[in-house]
Every structure is written in C-alpha cells, then in structure tokens.
Tab-separated table of C-alpha atoms in Angstrom:
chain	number	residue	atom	x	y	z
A	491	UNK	CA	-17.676	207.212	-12.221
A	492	UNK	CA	-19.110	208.388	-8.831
A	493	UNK	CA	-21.953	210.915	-8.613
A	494	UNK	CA	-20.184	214.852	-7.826
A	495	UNK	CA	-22.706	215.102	-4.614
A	496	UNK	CA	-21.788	211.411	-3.424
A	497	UNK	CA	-18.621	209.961	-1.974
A	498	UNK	CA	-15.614	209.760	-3.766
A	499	UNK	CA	-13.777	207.632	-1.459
A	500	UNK	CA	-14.709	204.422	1.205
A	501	UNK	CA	-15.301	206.416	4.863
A	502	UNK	CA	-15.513	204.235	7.712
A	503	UNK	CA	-18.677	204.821	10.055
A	504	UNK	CA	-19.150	204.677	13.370
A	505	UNK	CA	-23.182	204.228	14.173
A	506	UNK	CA	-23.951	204.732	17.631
A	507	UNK	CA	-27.624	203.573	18.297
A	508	UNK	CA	-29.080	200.392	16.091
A	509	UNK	CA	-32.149	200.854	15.776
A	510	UNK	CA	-34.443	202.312	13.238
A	511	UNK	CA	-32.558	205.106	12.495
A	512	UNK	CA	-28.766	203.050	12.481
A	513	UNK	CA	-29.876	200.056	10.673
A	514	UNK	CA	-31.273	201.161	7.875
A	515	UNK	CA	-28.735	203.764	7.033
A	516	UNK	CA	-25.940	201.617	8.117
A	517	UNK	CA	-27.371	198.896	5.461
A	518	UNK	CA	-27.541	201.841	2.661
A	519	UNK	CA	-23.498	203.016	3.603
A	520	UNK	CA	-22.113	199.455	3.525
A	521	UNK	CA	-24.394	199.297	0.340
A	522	UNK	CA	-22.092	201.712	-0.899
A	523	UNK	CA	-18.445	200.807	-0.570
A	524	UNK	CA	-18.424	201.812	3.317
A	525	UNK	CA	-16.971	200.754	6.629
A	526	UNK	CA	-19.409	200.552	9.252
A	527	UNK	CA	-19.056	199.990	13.239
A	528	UNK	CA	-22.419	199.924	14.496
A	529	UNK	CA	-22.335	200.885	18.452
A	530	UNK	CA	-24.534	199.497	21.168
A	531	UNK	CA	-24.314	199.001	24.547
A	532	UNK	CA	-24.459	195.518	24.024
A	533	UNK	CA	-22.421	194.863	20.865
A	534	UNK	CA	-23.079	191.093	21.440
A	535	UNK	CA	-27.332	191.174	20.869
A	536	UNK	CA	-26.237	192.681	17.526
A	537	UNK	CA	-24.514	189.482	16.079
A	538	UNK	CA	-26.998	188.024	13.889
A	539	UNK	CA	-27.631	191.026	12.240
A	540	UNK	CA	-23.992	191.677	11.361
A	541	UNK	CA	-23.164	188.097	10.486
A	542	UNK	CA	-25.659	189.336	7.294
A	543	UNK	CA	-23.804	192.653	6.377
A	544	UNK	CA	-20.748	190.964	4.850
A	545	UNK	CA	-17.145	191.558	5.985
A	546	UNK	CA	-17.307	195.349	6.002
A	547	UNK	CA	-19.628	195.560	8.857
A	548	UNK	CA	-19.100	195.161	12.755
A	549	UNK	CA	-20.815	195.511	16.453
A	550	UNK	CA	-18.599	197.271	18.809
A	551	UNK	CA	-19.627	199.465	22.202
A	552	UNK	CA	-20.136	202.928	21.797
A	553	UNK	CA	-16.602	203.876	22.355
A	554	UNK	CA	-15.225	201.196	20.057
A	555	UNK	CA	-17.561	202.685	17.456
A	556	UNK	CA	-16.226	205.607	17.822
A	557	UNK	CA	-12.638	204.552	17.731
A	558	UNK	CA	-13.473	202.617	14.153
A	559	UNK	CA	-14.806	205.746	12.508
A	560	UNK	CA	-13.721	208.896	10.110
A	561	UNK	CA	-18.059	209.890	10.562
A	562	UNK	CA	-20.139	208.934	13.108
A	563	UNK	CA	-23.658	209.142	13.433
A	564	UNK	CA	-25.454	209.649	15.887
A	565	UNK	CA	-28.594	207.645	16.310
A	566	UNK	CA	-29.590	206.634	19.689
A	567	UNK	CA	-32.933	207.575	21.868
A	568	UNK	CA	-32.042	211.627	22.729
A	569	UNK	CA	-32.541	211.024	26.605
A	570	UNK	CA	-29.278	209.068	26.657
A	571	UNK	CA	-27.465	211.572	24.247
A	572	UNK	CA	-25.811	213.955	26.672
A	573	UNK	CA	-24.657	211.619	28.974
A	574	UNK	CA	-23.058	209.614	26.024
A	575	UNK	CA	-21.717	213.098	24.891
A	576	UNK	CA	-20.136	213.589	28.111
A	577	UNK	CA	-18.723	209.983	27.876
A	578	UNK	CA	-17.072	210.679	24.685
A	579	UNK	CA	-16.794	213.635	23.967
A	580	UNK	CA	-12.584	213.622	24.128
A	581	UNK	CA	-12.948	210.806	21.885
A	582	UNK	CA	-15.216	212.287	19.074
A	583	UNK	CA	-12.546	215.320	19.007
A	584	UNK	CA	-11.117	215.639	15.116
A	585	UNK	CA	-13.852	213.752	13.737
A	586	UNK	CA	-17.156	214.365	11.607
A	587	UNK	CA	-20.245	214.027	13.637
A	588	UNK	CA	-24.121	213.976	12.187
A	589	UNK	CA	-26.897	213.754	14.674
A	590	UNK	CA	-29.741	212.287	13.467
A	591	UNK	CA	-31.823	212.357	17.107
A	592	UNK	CA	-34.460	213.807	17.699
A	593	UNK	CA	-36.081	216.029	21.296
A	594	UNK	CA	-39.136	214.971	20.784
A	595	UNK	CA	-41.818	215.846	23.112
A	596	UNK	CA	-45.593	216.270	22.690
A	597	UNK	CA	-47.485	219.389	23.827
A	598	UNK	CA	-50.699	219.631	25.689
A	599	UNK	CA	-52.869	220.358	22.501
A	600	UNK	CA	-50.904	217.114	21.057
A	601	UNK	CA	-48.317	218.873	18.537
A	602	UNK	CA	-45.159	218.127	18.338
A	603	UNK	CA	-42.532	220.217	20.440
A	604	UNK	CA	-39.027	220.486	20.951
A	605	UNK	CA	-37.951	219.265	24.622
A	606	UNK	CA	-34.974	221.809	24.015
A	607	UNK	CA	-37.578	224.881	23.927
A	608	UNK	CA	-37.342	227.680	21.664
A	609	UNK	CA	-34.448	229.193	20.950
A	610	UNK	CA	-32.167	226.111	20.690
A	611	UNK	CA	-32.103	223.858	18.432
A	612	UNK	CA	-30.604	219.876	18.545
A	613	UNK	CA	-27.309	220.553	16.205
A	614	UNK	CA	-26.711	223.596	18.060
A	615	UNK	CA	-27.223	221.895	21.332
A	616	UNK	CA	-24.598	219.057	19.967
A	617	UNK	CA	-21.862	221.285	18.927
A	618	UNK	CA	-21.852	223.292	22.186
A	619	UNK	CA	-21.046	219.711	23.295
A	620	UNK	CA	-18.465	218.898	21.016
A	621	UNK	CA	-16.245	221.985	20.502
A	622	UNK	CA	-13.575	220.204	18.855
A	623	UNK	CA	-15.391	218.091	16.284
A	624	UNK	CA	-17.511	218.659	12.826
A	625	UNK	CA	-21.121	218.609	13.711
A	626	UNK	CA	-23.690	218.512	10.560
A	627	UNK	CA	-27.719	217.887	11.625
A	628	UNK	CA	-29.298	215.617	8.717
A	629	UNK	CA	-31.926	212.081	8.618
A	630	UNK	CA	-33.613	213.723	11.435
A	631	UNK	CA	-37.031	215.093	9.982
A	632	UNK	CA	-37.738	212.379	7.702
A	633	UNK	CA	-39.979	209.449	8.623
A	634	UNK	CA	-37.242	206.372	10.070
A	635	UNK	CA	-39.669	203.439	8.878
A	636	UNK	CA	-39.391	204.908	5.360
A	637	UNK	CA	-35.270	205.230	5.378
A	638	UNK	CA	-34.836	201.897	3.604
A	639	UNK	CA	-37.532	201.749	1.288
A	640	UNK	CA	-37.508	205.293	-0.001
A	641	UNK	CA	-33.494	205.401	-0.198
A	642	UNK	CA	-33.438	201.874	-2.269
A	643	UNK	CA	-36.730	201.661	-4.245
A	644	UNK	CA	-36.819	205.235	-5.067
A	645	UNK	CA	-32.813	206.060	-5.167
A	646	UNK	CA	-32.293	209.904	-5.030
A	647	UNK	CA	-35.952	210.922	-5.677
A	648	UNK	CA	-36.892	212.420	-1.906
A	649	UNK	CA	-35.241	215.262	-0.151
A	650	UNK	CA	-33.452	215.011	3.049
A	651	UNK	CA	-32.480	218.043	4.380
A	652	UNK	CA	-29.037	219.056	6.328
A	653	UNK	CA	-27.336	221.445	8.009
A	654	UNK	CA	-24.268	222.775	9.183
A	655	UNK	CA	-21.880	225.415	9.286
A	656	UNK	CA	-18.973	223.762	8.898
A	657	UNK	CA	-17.669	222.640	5.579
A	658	UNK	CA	-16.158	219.620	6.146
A	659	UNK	CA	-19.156	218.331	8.152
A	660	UNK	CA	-21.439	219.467	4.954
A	661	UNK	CA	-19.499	217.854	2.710
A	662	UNK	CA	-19.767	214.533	4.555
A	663	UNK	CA	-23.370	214.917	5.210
A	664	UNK	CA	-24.094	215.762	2.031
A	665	UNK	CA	-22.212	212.864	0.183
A	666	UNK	CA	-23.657	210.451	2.974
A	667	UNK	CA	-27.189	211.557	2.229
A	668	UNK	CA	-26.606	211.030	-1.266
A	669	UNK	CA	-25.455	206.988	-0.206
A	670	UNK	CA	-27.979	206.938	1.389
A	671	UNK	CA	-30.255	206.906	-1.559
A	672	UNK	CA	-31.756	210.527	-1.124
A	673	UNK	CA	-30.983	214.748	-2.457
A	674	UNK	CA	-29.411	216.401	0.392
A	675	UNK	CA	-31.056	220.097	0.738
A	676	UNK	CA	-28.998	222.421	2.724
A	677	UNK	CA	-30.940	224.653	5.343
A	678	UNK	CA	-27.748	227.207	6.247
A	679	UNK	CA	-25.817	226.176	9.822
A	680	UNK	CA	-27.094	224.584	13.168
A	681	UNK	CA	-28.627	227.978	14.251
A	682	UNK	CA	-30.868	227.831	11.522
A	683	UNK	CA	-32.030	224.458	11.619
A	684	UNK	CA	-34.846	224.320	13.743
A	685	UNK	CA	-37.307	222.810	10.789
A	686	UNK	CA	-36.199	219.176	10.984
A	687	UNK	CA	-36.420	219.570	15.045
A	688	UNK	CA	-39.805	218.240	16.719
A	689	UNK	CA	-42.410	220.973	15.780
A	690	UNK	CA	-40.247	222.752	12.762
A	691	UNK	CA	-42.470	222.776	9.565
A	692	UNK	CA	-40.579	219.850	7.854
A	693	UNK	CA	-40.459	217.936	10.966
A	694	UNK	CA	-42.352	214.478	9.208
A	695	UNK	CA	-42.497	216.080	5.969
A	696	UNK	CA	-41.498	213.984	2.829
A	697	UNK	CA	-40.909	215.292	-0.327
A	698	UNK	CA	-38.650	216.033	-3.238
A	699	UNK	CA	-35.560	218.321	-3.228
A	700	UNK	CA	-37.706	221.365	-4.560
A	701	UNK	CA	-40.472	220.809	-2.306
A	702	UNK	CA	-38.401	220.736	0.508
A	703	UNK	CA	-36.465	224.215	-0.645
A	704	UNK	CA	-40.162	225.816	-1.066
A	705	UNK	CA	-41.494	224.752	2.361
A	706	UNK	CA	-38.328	225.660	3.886
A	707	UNK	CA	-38.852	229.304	2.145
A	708	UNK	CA	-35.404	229.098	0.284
A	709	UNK	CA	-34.629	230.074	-2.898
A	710	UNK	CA	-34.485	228.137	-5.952
C-alpha cells in the first residue's frame, strides 16, 4: 500500500533543466512509478543518459517537456528562468509547477543574498509569472550534490521543506518530496517562503523534519 504523504497514482513530469538539480530527482520519480520528460535545449546531448532510465523516461525541448507533463519542475540556471517563463508561460497554464531555482547572488561581506532583494521572494516572483498555473517552491534550500544520496541511502530521514498556497500545488509537492526519498515540511504560501531563498536561515541547511520546523520557528 502507498505511503498517505506519497503519491497515490503515476504523474507524468516534465523536468526543465538536467542538471544537478533535474537528474537526480528525475532518477528518484521514475524510481517511483513516474513519467518523466526531462527538457533541455538540446534534447539530443541528453541521449545516453536516457537510454539508462528505462522506457518511462525521455529528452524533449523545453516546450515538449512541458507538453508531456501533469507537474513540472523547474530546474534550470535562474538567469534563463524569466525568459523561459515568458516563452511558456501559455503553455504551463492548468498545470502544477514547483520551482526548485535558486537567485543566488553573493554579497560584498561574502553571504549569501537573494538577487530578487528583500521583499520578494523566488515562488512569489514565479507565480506573478504564471497566473494561471499551481506554483509550489520546494528542493530549493537543500544541498543538490546530496539529492541522490540522501533521498536513496537515507529514504525519508531529512527534511525538505515546501511551500505554497495553493492546495493542489501542496499536495503535489508534498507527495513528490516524499518520492523523492525525503519529509516534506510545509513553511505556509510563497509570501512566506523566503528561508529556502539565497540568504534565508535554511538556505544550505540539512536536517530532519523537526529540525527543520524548529529553525524555521514553527510549531510542533
């Protein structure tokens, strides 16, 4: 019987971005019983590494990505992000979105800042972009070299923490979290999110569902 906090059904995926972020969670969803498209610019570089996935898995351009999936994630380098937004934006409409980028910038003492500046934070920045689909913010603040070896060695031990207003969208976050291999922690809707942007206090951090909760001051 399937864990209550993990998916129920097969989704298909749409990954747009393969790299360290898309891979590995890709890898953990087909893993699972999903569909995945992952997206690139240049579907054709990702052939070998799809030939290895098995029949459920596929390269595709961004907007064929797209087209193949219920969810997509996002996942590639934030400077291309909003003009990829803008690209596809009529396309994305109806479906269940999770950015997983990150505005990463580095101040002049050497922390870690938000290029977005105070006051706005990435999911909200997203869904301002994508009025008409289901935007959740979730694998953003946690390490992307440890995605694959924390979510299969140590299945469902670490944290990862989400957010969004929107039902649907937490639902699917949460259950894909859980396929992942990790305890989704809800942090309340886009607005309040700014702790797994560059510079929030669980930007990096790594930890277990409760420790997450306590450094993100919520309750229980």
């Amino acid at each position: 019987m399937a864990p209550t906090t993990g998916s129920t059904r097969p989704m298909t995926i749409g990954i747009l971005g393969a790299g360290n972020i898309g891979r590995p969670l890709g890898r953990h969803w087909l893993a699972a019983g999903h569909t995945v498209t992952f997206g690139s610019r240049d579907p054709g570089r990702l052939g070998p590494f799809v030939e290895l996935l098995g029949d459920r898995a596929r390269a595709a351009t961004y907007a064929g990505a797209v087209e193949a999936g219920d969810v997509v994630l996002l996942a590639v380098p934030n400077p291309v992000l909003g003009g990829l937004l803008e690209q596809l934006a009529d396309r994305l409409a109806g479906k269940t979105v999770i950015d997983a980028t990150s505005p990463i910038g580095v101040s002049e003492d050497g922390l870690f800042v938000s290029q977005l500046g105070p006051g706005t934070t990435q999911g909200s920045w997203t869904a301002e972009r994508l009025p008409h689909s289901s935007v959740a913010r979730a694998f953003t603040h946690f390490p992307d070299e440890l995605l694959w070896s924390r979510g299969t060695q140590q299945r469902h031990f670490w944290g990862m923490g989400i957010a969004s207003g929107d039902p649907r969208a937490r639902r699917v976050a949460e259950a894909l979290v859980h396929d992942a291999g990790f305890v989704p922690v809800h942090l309340g809707g886009l607005e309040e999110s700014a702790a797994v942007d560059p510079g929030g206090r669980l930007f990096g951090y790594v930890s277990t569902a409760a420790g997450l909760r306590a450094a993100a001051g919520l309750a229980g």
